[in-house]
Amino acid sequence: MPRIAARAFGLSAALLASPVLAEPPYPTVDFQGEWVLSDDKGMQVRAEMYYSAAGRKMRIDMNQQGMAMSSVRDMVSGEMVMWSDQMPGMGMRLPTTKNEDFDGEPTDETKTVNGEDCTVWQMKVAVACLTDENIPVEVTGNGFSSGLENLQRTPQDAGVFAVPEGLNIMDMPTNVPGGGPKPGQGLPF
């Protein structure tokens, strides 16, 4: 998997990870939008992001270098499954993020990103900006930046978050080149 695609999946794995707080800052409304991830080498990945507040599930769909990839993350269990058209019928389960991996807290700083007012959260390895509904509209860290464009607060059908039937799901190998996706990443959502 190309490095930027692995980073994109790692970021999607990190998104919405359970924090140690009494009430995690999960988004409180359904939404969808275009998640744009850029690295410090000029590579960019655009992905469609969908989130269900009631189901506490997130889906990411992207097409990178002609390869369609998708992932669904269950925020309650922490499990994330990803699959690609390059490996029909196969999926990978990423390691579950541990609550103690969260290391962020909101700051007093606010700003506007893509027309959305948000509060800046400081983490060990990244800075995120969350709306009042806890929608992540911007995340930046060492060597990457990302943001949510074309945000639409709209109900999401539960079927969007279903892993394809018949998918043979295997655990992500620990020896993926570049380290593979890294759930957690210190993000608060």
mmCIF file with all atom_site columns, C-alpha atoms in Angstrom:
data_model
loop_
_atom_site.group_PDB
_atom_site.id
_atom_site.type_symbol
_atom_site.label_atom_id
_atom_site.label_alt_id
_atom_site.label_comp_id
_atom_site.label_asym_id
_atom_site.label_entity_id
_atom_site.label_seq_id
_atom_site.pdbx_PDB_ins_code
_atom_site.Cartn_x
_atom_site.Cartn_y
_atom_site.Cartn_z
_atom_site.occupancy
_atom_site.B_iso_or_equiv
_atom_site.pdbx_formal_charge
_atom_site.auth_seq_id
_atom_site.auth_comp_id
_atom_site.auth_asym_id
_atom_site.auth_atom_id
_atom_site.pdbx_PDB_model_num
ATOM 1   C CA . MET A 1 1   ? 0.000   0.000   0.000  1.00 0.00 ? 1   MET A CA 1
ATOM 2   C CA . PRO A 1 2   ? 1.479   3.390   -0.887 1.00 0.00 ? 2   PRO A CA 1
ATOM 3   C CA . ARG A 1 3   ? 2.820   5.341   2.090  1.00 0.00 ? 3   ARG A CA 1
ATOM 4   C CA . ILE A 1 4   ? 0.280   8.189   1.815  1.00 0.00 ? 4   ILE A CA 1
ATOM 5   C CA . ALA A 1 5   ? -2.551  5.651   1.630  1.00 0.00 ? 5   ALA A CA 1
ATOM 6   C CA . ALA A 1 6   ? -1.202  3.896   4.723  1.00 0.00 ? 6   ALA A CA 1
ATOM 7   C CA . ARG A 1 7   ? -1.017  7.257   6.490  1.00 0.00 ? 7   ARG A CA 1
ATOM 8   C CA . ALA A 1 8   ? -4.573  8.050   5.397  1.00 0.00 ? 8   ALA A CA 1
ATOM 9   C CA . PHE A 1 9   ? -5.806  4.754   6.798  1.00 0.00 ? 9   PHE A CA 1
ATOM 10  C CA . GLY A 1 10  ? -3.794  5.374   9.943  1.00 0.00 ? 10  GLY A CA 1
ATOM 11  C CA . LEU A 1 11  ? -5.443  8.752   10.307 1.00 0.00 ? 11  LEU A CA 1
ATOM 12  C CA . SER A 1 12  ? -8.862  7.274   9.741  1.00 0.00 ? 12  SER A CA 1
ATOM 13  C CA . ALA A 1 13  ? -8.000  4.694   12.379 1.00 0.00 ? 13  ALA A CA 1
ATOM 14  C CA . ALA A 1 14  ? -7.045  7.485   14.705 1.00 0.00 ? 14  ALA A CA 1
ATOM 15  C CA . LEU A 1 15  ? -10.162 9.471   14.072 1.00 0.00 ? 15  LEU A CA 1
ATOM 16  C CA . LEU A 1 16  ? -12.724 9.193   16.781 1.00 0.00 ? 16  LEU A CA 1
ATOM 17  C CA . ALA A 1 17  ? -10.586 7.076   19.130 1.00 0.00 ? 17  ALA A CA 1
ATOM 18  C CA . SER A 1 18  ? -11.935 6.697   22.651 1.00 0.00 ? 18  SER A CA 1
ATOM 19  C CA . PRO A 1 19  ? -10.320 9.062   25.145 1.00 0.00 ? 19  PRO A CA 1
ATOM 20  C CA . VAL A 1 20  ? -9.920  8.665   28.876 1.00 0.00 ? 20  VAL A CA 1
ATOM 21  C CA . LEU A 1 21  ? -12.391 11.499  29.540 1.00 0.00 ? 21  LEU A CA 1
ATOM 22  C CA . ALA A 1 22  ? -15.633 10.646  31.383 1.00 0.00 ? 22  ALA A CA 1
ATOM 23  C CA . GLU A 1 23  ? -17.543 11.599  28.204 1.00 0.00 ? 23  GLU A CA 1
ATOM 24  C CA . PRO A 1 24  ? -15.494 11.123  25.030 1.00 0.00 ? 24  PRO A CA 1
ATOM 25  C CA . PRO A 1 25  ? -15.751 13.997  22.550 1.00 0.00 ? 25  PRO A CA 1
ATOM 26  C CA . TYR A 1 26  ? -17.451 11.888  19.895 1.00 0.00 ? 26  TYR A CA 1
ATOM 27  C CA . PRO A 1 27  ? -19.292 13.902  17.265 1.00 0.00 ? 27  PRO A CA 1
ATOM 28  C CA . THR A 1 28  ? -22.853 14.477  18.441 1.00 0.00 ? 28  THR A CA 1
ATOM 29  C CA . VAL A 1 29  ? -24.448 14.711  14.974 1.00 0.00 ? 29  VAL A CA 1
ATOM 30  C CA . ASP A 1 30  ? -24.366 12.634  11.814 1.00 0.00 ? 30  ASP A CA 1
ATOM 31  C CA . PHE A 1 31  ? -22.219 14.145  9.087  1.00 0.00 ? 31  PHE A CA 1
ATOM 32  C CA . GLN A 1 32  ? -20.321 13.522  5.897  1.00 0.00 ? 32  GLN A CA 1
ATOM 33  C CA . GLY A 1 33  ? -17.661 15.411  4.031  1.00 0.00 ? 33  GLY A CA 1
ATOM 34  C CA . GLU A 1 34  ? -14.425 15.187  2.130  1.00 0.00 ? 34  GLU A CA 1
ATOM 35  C CA . TRP A 1 35  ? -11.380 14.443  4.313  1.00 0.00 ? 35  TRP A CA 1
ATOM 36  C CA . VAL A 1 36  ? -8.241  15.850  2.690  1.00 0.00 ? 36  VAL A CA 1
ATOM 37  C CA . LEU A 1 37  ? -4.872  14.598  3.942  1.00 0.00 ? 37  LEU A CA 1
ATOM 38  C CA . SER A 1 38  ? -1.572  16.111  2.757  1.00 0.00 ? 38  SER A CA 1
ATOM 39  C CA . ASP A 1 39  ? 1.939   15.115  3.693  1.00 0.00 ? 39  ASP A CA 1
ATOM 40  C CA . ASP A 1 40  ? 5.102   17.223  3.779  1.00 0.00 ? 40  ASP A CA 1
ATOM 41  C CA . LYS A 1 41  ? 6.214   15.791  0.404  1.00 0.00 ? 41  LYS A CA 1
ATOM 42  C CA . GLY A 1 42  ? 3.267   17.257  -1.493 1.00 0.00 ? 42  GLY A CA 1
ATOM 43  C CA . MET A 1 43  ? 1.205   14.058  -1.690 1.00 0.00 ? 43  MET A CA 1
ATOM 44  C CA . GLN A 1 44  ? -2.522  14.443  -1.130 1.00 0.00 ? 44  GLN A CA 1
ATOM 45  C CA . VAL A 1 45  ? -5.332  11.971  -0.492 1.00 0.00 ? 45  VAL A CA 1
ATOM 46  C CA . ARG A 1 46  ? -8.987  12.923  -0.727 1.00 0.00 ? 46  ARG A CA 1
ATOM 47  C CA . ALA A 1 47  ? -11.466 10.609  0.982  1.00 0.00 ? 47  ALA A CA 1
ATOM 48  C CA . GLU A 1 48  ? -15.173 10.638  1.667  1.00 0.00 ? 48  GLU A CA 1
ATOM 49  C CA . MET A 1 49  ? -15.902 10.479  5.404  1.00 0.00 ? 49  MET A CA 1
ATOM 50  C CA . TYR A 1 50  ? -19.236 9.445   6.904  1.00 0.00 ? 50  TYR A CA 1
ATOM 51  C CA . TYR A 1 51  ? -20.141 9.420   10.608 1.00 0.00 ? 51  TYR A CA 1
ATOM 52  C CA . SER A 1 52  ? -23.157 8.112   12.538 1.00 0.00 ? 52  SER A CA 1
ATOM 53  C CA . ALA A 1 53  ? -23.606 9.683   15.985 1.00 0.00 ? 53  ALA A CA 1
ATOM 54  C CA . ALA A 1 54  ? -26.225 7.131   17.066 1.00 0.00 ? 54  ALA A CA 1
ATOM 55  C CA . GLY A 1 55  ? -24.196 4.158   15.845 1.00 0.00 ? 55  GLY A CA 1
ATOM 56  C CA . ARG A 1 56  ? -20.840 5.711   16.772 1.00 0.00 ? 56  ARG A CA 1
ATOM 57  C CA . LYS A 1 57  ? -19.358 4.468   13.517 1.00 0.00 ? 57  LYS A CA 1
ATOM 58  C CA . MET A 1 58  ? -17.173 6.106   10.898 1.00 0.00 ? 58  MET A CA 1
ATOM 59  C CA . ARG A 1 59  ? -16.564 5.141   7.289  1.00 0.00 ? 59  ARG A CA 1
ATOM 60  C CA . ILE A 1 60  ? -13.796 6.346   4.959  1.00 0.00 ? 60  ILE A CA 1
ATOM 61  C CA . ASP A 1 61  ? -13.848 5.700   1.188  1.00 0.00 ? 61  ASP A CA 1
ATOM 62  C CA . MET A 1 62  ? -10.937 6.729   -1.035 1.00 0.00 ? 62  MET A CA 1
ATOM 63  C CA . ASN A 1 63  ? -9.340  6.057   -4.371 1.00 0.00 ? 63  ASN A CA 1
ATOM 64  C CA . GLN A 1 64  ? -5.549  6.346   -4.358 1.00 0.00 ? 64  GLN A CA 1
ATOM 65  C CA . GLN A 1 65  ? -3.447  5.606   -7.419 1.00 0.00 ? 65  GLN A CA 1
ATOM 66  C CA . GLY A 1 66  ? -6.343  3.706   -8.996 1.00 0.00 ? 66  GLY A CA 1
ATOM 67  C CA . MET A 1 67  ? -6.994  1.571   -5.919 1.00 0.00 ? 67  MET A CA 1
ATOM 68  C CA . ALA A 1 68  ? -10.368 1.927   -4.180 1.00 0.00 ? 68  ALA A CA 1
ATOM 69  C CA . MET A 1 69  ? -10.115 1.456   -0.392 1.00 0.00 ? 69  MET A CA 1
ATOM 70  C CA . SER A 1 70  ? -12.686 1.636   2.387  1.00 0.00 ? 70  SER A CA 1
ATOM 71  C CA . SER A 1 71  ? -12.697 1.321   6.152  1.00 0.00 ? 71  SER A CA 1
ATOM 72  C CA . VAL A 1 72  ? -15.325 1.186   8.870  1.00 0.00 ? 72  VAL A CA 1
ATOM 73  C CA . ARG A 1 73  ? -14.493 1.915   12.486 1.00 0.00 ? 73  ARG A CA 1
ATOM 74  C CA . ASP A 1 74  ? -16.743 0.994   15.396 1.00 0.00 ? 74  ASP A CA 1
ATOM 75  C CA . MET A 1 75  ? -16.047 3.669   18.006 1.00 0.00 ? 75  MET A CA 1
ATOM 76  C CA . VAL A 1 76  ? -17.516 1.628   20.875 1.00 0.00 ? 76  VAL A CA 1
ATOM 77  C CA . SER A 1 77  ? -15.334 -1.465  20.376 1.00 0.00 ? 77  SER A CA 1
ATOM 78  C CA . GLY A 1 78  ? -12.443 0.401   18.729 1.00 0.00 ? 78  GLY A CA 1
ATOM 79  C CA . GLU A 1 79  ? -12.335 -2.159  15.918 1.00 0.00 ? 79  GLU A CA 1
ATOM 80  C CA . MET A 1 80  ? -11.549 -0.969  12.405 1.00 0.00 ? 80  MET A CA 1
ATOM 81  C CA . VAL A 1 81  ? -11.832 -3.093  9.278  1.00 0.00 ? 81  VAL A CA 1
ATOM 82  C CA . MET A 1 82  ? -10.445 -1.977  5.919  1.00 0.00 ? 82  MET A CA 1
ATOM 83  C CA . TRP A 1 83  ? -10.708 -3.505  2.464  1.00 0.00 ? 83  TRP A CA 1
ATOM 84  C CA . SER A 1 84  ? -9.596  -2.769  -1.089 1.00 0.00 ? 84  SER A CA 1
ATOM 85  C CA . ASP A 1 85  ? -10.601 -3.640  -4.623 1.00 0.00 ? 85  ASP A CA 1
ATOM 86  C CA . GLN A 1 86  ? -7.029  -4.926  -5.061 1.00 0.00 ? 86  GLN A CA 1
ATOM 87  C CA . MET A 1 87  ? -7.802  -7.838  -2.710 1.00 0.00 ? 87  MET A CA 1
ATOM 88  C CA . PRO A 1 88  ? -11.431 -8.818  -3.434 1.00 0.00 ? 88  PRO A CA 1
ATOM 89  C CA . GLY A 1 89  ? -13.152 -10.651 -0.600 1.00 0.00 ? 89  GLY A CA 1
ATOM 90  C CA . MET A 1 90  ? -10.375 -9.862  1.893  1.00 0.00 ? 90  MET A CA 1
ATOM 91  C CA . GLY A 1 91  ? -10.271 -7.348  4.708  1.00 0.00 ? 91  GLY A CA 1
ATOM 92  C CA . MET A 1 92  ? -7.837  -6.339  7.424  1.00 0.00 ? 92  MET A CA 1
ATOM 93  C CA . ARG A 1 93  ? -8.673  -5.680  11.061 1.00 0.00 ? 93  ARG A CA 1
ATOM 94  C CA . LEU A 1 94  ? -6.487  -3.011  12.609 1.00 0.00 ? 94  LEU A CA 1
ATOM 95  C CA . PRO A 1 95  ? -5.427  -3.098  16.265 1.00 0.00 ? 95  PRO A CA 1
ATOM 96  C CA . THR A 1 96  ? -7.945  -1.642  18.688 1.00 0.00 ? 96  THR A CA 1
ATOM 97  C CA . THR A 1 97  ? -7.036  1.730   20.120 1.00 0.00 ? 97  THR A CA 1
ATOM 98  C CA . LYS A 1 98  ? -6.635  1.700   23.883 1.00 0.00 ? 98  LYS A CA 1
ATOM 99  C CA . ASN A 1 99  ? -8.277  4.408   25.958 1.00 0.00 ? 99  ASN A CA 1
ATOM 100 C CA . GLU A 1 100 ? -4.952  5.246   27.563 1.00 0.00 ? 100 GLU A CA 1
ATOM 101 C CA . ASP A 1 101 ? -3.585  6.172   24.119 1.00 0.00 ? 101 ASP A CA 1
ATOM 102 C CA . PHE A 1 102 ? -5.556  9.415   24.305 1.00 0.00 ? 102 PHE A CA 1
ATOM 103 C CA . ASP A 1 103 ? -3.401  12.269  25.503 1.00 0.00 ? 103 ASP A CA 1
ATOM 104 C CA . GLY A 1 104 ? -5.217  15.450  24.476 1.00 0.00 ? 104 GLY A CA 1
ATOM 105 C CA . GLU A 1 105 ? -7.271  18.213  25.943 1.00 0.00 ? 105 GLU A CA 1
ATOM 106 C CA . PRO A 1 106 ? -9.050  21.303  24.643 1.00 0.00 ? 106 PRO A CA 1
ATOM 107 C CA . THR A 1 107 ? -7.277  24.661  24.752 1.00 0.00 ? 107 THR A CA 1
ATOM 108 C CA . ASP A 1 108 ? -8.765  28.144  25.077 1.00 0.00 ? 108 ASP A CA 1
ATOM 109 C CA . GLU A 1 109 ? -7.949  28.802  21.402 1.00 0.00 ? 109 GLU A CA 1
ATOM 110 C CA . THR A 1 110 ? -10.715 28.932  18.807 1.00 0.00 ? 110 THR A CA 1
ATOM 111 C CA . LYS A 1 111 ? -10.562 29.514  15.070 1.00 0.00 ? 111 LYS A CA 1
ATOM 112 C CA . THR A 1 112 ? -12.523 29.110  11.855 1.00 0.00 ? 112 THR A CA 1
ATOM 113 C CA . VAL A 1 113 ? -11.663 26.315  9.393  1.00 0.00 ? 113 VAL A CA 1
ATOM 114 C CA . ASN A 1 114 ? -13.542 26.020  6.090  1.00 0.00 ? 114 ASN A CA 1
ATOM 115 C CA . GLY A 1 115 ? -16.283 28.247  7.496  1.00 0.00 ? 115 GLY A CA 1
ATOM 116 C CA . GLU A 1 116 ? -16.671 26.193  10.693 1.00 0.00 ? 116 GLU A CA 1
ATOM 117 C CA . ASP A 1 117 ? -15.886 27.614  14.134 1.00 0.00 ? 117 ASP A CA 1
ATOM 118 C CA . CYS A 1 118 ? -13.850 25.141  16.181 1.00 0.00 ? 118 CYS A CA 1
ATOM 119 C CA . THR A 1 119 ? -11.889 24.695  19.409 1.00 0.00 ? 119 THR A CA 1
ATOM 120 C CA . VAL A 1 120 ? -8.245  23.685  19.221 1.00 0.00 ? 120 VAL A CA 1
ATOM 121 C CA . TRP A 1 121 ? -7.259  20.481  21.031 1.00 0.00 ? 121 TRP A CA 1
ATOM 122 C CA . GLN A 1 122 ? -3.589  19.888  21.864 1.00 0.00 ? 122 GLN A CA 1
ATOM 123 C CA . MET A 1 123 ? -2.298  16.328  21.746 1.00 0.00 ? 123 MET A CA 1
ATOM 124 C CA . LYS A 1 124 ? 1.114   14.782  22.186 1.00 0.00 ? 124 LYS A CA 1
ATOM 125 C CA . VAL A 1 125 ? 1.588   14.203  18.438 1.00 0.00 ? 125 VAL A CA 1
ATOM 126 C CA . ALA A 1 126 ? -1.018  16.429  16.765 1.00 0.00 ? 126 ALA A CA 1
ATOM 127 C CA . VAL A 1 127 ? -3.291  19.450  17.037 1.00 0.00 ? 127 VAL A CA 1
ATOM 128 C CA . ALA A 1 128 ? -6.982  19.068  16.169 1.00 0.00 ? 128 ALA A CA 1
ATOM 129 C CA . CYS A 1 129 ? -9.816  21.541  15.814 1.00 0.00 ? 129 CYS A CA 1
ATOM 130 C CA . LEU A 1 130 ? -13.321 20.328  16.773 1.00 0.00 ? 130 LEU A CA 1
ATOM 131 C CA . THR A 1 131 ? -16.653 22.069  16.207 1.00 0.00 ? 131 THR A CA 1
ATOM 132 C CA . ASP A 1 132 ? -19.150 22.480  19.066 1.00 0.00 ? 132 ASP A CA 1
ATOM 133 C CA . GLU A 1 133 ? -20.583 19.143  17.872 1.00 0.00 ? 133 GLU A CA 1
ATOM 134 C CA . ASN A 1 134 ? -17.091 17.574  18.127 1.00 0.00 ? 134 ASN A CA 1
ATOM 135 C CA . ILE A 1 135 ? -16.708 17.214  14.359 1.00 0.00 ? 135 ILE A CA 1
ATOM 136 C CA . PRO A 1 136 ? -12.993 17.182  13.477 1.00 0.00 ? 136 PRO A CA 1
ATOM 137 C CA . VAL A 1 137 ? -12.497 19.892  10.831 1.00 0.00 ? 137 VAL A CA 1
ATOM 138 C CA . GLU A 1 138 ? -8.683  20.053  10.983 1.00 0.00 ? 138 GLU A CA 1
ATOM 139 C CA . VAL A 1 139 ? -5.829  17.885  12.273 1.00 0.00 ? 139 VAL A CA 1
ATOM 140 C CA . THR A 1 140 ? -2.137  18.712  11.889 1.00 0.00 ? 140 THR A CA 1
ATOM 141 C CA . GLY A 1 141 ? 0.962   16.902  13.049 1.00 0.00 ? 141 GLY A CA 1
ATOM 142 C CA . ASN A 1 142 ? 4.567   16.197  12.216 1.00 0.00 ? 142 ASN A CA 1
ATOM 143 C CA . GLY A 1 143 ? 4.680   15.799  8.440  1.00 0.00 ? 143 GLY A CA 1
ATOM 144 C CA . PHE A 1 144 ? 0.937   15.939  7.709  1.00 0.00 ? 144 PHE A CA 1
ATOM 145 C CA . SER A 1 145 ? -2.110  18.173  7.706  1.00 0.00 ? 145 SER A CA 1
ATOM 146 C CA . SER A 1 146 ? -5.718  17.290  7.098  1.00 0.00 ? 146 SER A CA 1
ATOM 147 C CA . GLY A 1 147 ? -9.078  18.942  7.002  1.00 0.00 ? 147 GLY A CA 1
ATOM 148 C CA . LEU A 1 148 ? -12.745 18.277  6.425  1.00 0.00 ? 148 LEU A CA 1
ATOM 149 C CA . GLU A 1 149 ? -14.207 20.041  3.385  1.00 0.00 ? 149 GLU A CA 1
ATOM 150 C CA . ASN A 1 150 ? -17.797 20.208  2.116  1.00 0.00 ? 150 ASN A CA 1
ATOM 151 C CA . LEU A 1 151 ? -19.146 19.311  5.573  1.00 0.00 ? 151 LEU A CA 1
ATOM 152 C CA . GLN A 1 152 ? -22.792 18.273  5.503  1.00 0.00 ? 152 GLN A CA 1
ATOM 153 C CA . ARG A 1 153 ? -24.718 17.603  8.691  1.00 0.00 ? 153 ARG A CA 1
ATOM 154 C CA . THR A 1 154 ? -27.103 15.012  7.332  1.00 0.00 ? 154 THR A CA 1
ATOM 155 C CA . PRO A 1 155 ? -28.570 11.733  8.639  1.00 0.00 ? 155 PRO A CA 1
ATOM 156 C CA . GLN A 1 156 ? -26.546 8.643   7.703  1.00 0.00 ? 156 GLN A CA 1
ATOM 157 C CA . ASP A 1 157 ? -28.123 5.306   6.796  1.00 0.00 ? 157 ASP A CA 1
ATOM 158 C CA . ALA A 1 158 ? -26.889 2.454   9.009  1.00 0.00 ? 158 ALA A CA 1
ATOM 159 C CA . GLY A 1 159 ? -26.114 0.392   5.888  1.00 0.00 ? 159 GLY A CA 1
ATOM 160 C CA . VAL A 1 160 ? -23.274 2.792   5.017  1.00 0.00 ? 160 VAL A CA 1
ATOM 161 C CA . PHE A 1 161 ? -21.347 1.407   8.005  1.00 0.00 ? 161 PHE A CA 1
ATOM 162 C CA . ALA A 1 162 ? -21.786 -2.287  7.254  1.00 0.00 ? 162 ALA A CA 1
ATOM 163 C CA . VAL A 1 163 ? -18.678 -4.282  6.374  1.00 0.00 ? 163 VAL A CA 1
ATOM 164 C CA . PRO A 1 164 ? -19.342 -6.155  3.099  1.00 0.00 ? 164 PRO A CA 1
ATOM 165 C CA . GLU A 1 165 ? -20.916 -9.572  3.593  1.00 0.00 ? 165 GLU A CA 1
ATOM 166 C CA . GLY A 1 166 ? -18.609 -12.516 3.007  1.00 0.00 ? 166 GLY A CA 1
ATOM 167 C CA . LEU A 1 167 ? -15.456 -10.485 3.616  1.00 0.00 ? 167 LEU A CA 1
ATOM 168 C CA . ASN A 1 168 ? -12.653 -12.743 4.916  1.00 0.00 ? 168 ASN A CA 1
ATOM 169 C CA . ILE A 1 169 ? -11.206 -10.547 7.702  1.00 0.00 ? 169 ILE A CA 1
ATOM 170 C CA . MET A 1 170 ? -7.624  -11.083 8.860  1.00 0.00 ? 170 MET A CA 1
ATOM 171 C CA . ASP A 1 171 ? -5.646  -9.228  11.524 1.00 0.00 ? 171 ASP A CA 1
ATOM 172 C CA . MET A 1 172 ? -3.219  -6.578  10.225 1.00 0.00 ? 172 MET A CA 1
ATOM 173 C CA . PRO A 1 173 ? 0.321   -8.004  10.086 1.00 0.00 ? 173 PRO A CA 1
ATOM 174 C CA . THR A 1 174 ? 2.807   -6.327  12.395 1.00 0.00 ? 174 THR A CA 1
ATOM 175 C CA . ASN A 1 175 ? 5.506   -6.188  9.702  1.00 0.00 ? 175 ASN A CA 1
ATOM 176 C CA . VAL A 1 176 ? 3.717   -3.850  7.219  1.00 0.00 ? 176 VAL A CA 1
ATOM 177 C CA . PRO A 1 177 ? 6.269   -1.656  5.363  1.00 0.00 ? 177 PRO A CA 1
ATOM 178 C CA . GLY A 1 178 ? 6.475   1.789   6.953  1.00 0.00 ? 178 GLY A CA 1
ATOM 179 C CA . GLY A 1 179 ? 4.841   0.469   10.089 1.00 0.00 ? 179 GLY A CA 1
ATOM 180 C CA . GLY A 1 180 ? 1.352   0.521   8.547  1.00 0.00 ? 180 GLY A CA 1
ATOM 181 C CA . PRO A 1 181 ? -1.568  2.398   10.041 1.00 0.00 ? 181 PRO A CA 1
ATOM 182 C CA . LYS A 1 182 ? -1.165  3.379   13.672 1.00 0.00 ? 182 LYS A CA 1
ATOM 183 C CA . PRO A 1 183 ? -4.488  3.671   15.517 1.00 0.00 ? 183 PRO A CA 1
ATOM 184 C CA . GLY A 1 184 ? -4.635  6.179   18.342 1.00 0.00 ? 184 GLY A CA 1
ATOM 185 C CA . GLN A 1 185 ? -2.215  8.849   17.194 1.00 0.00 ? 185 GLN A CA 1
ATOM 186 C CA . GLY A 1 186 ? -3.160  10.858  20.290 1.00 0.00 ? 186 GLY A CA 1
ATOM 187 C CA . LEU A 1 187 ? -6.326  12.274  18.714 1.00 0.00 ? 187 LEU A CA 1
ATOM 188 C CA . PRO A 1 188 ? -9.387  13.048  20.832 1.00 0.00 ? 188 PRO A CA 1
ATOM 189 C CA . PHE A 1 189 ? -12.144 11.580  18.649 1.00 0.00 ? 189 PHE A CA 1
#
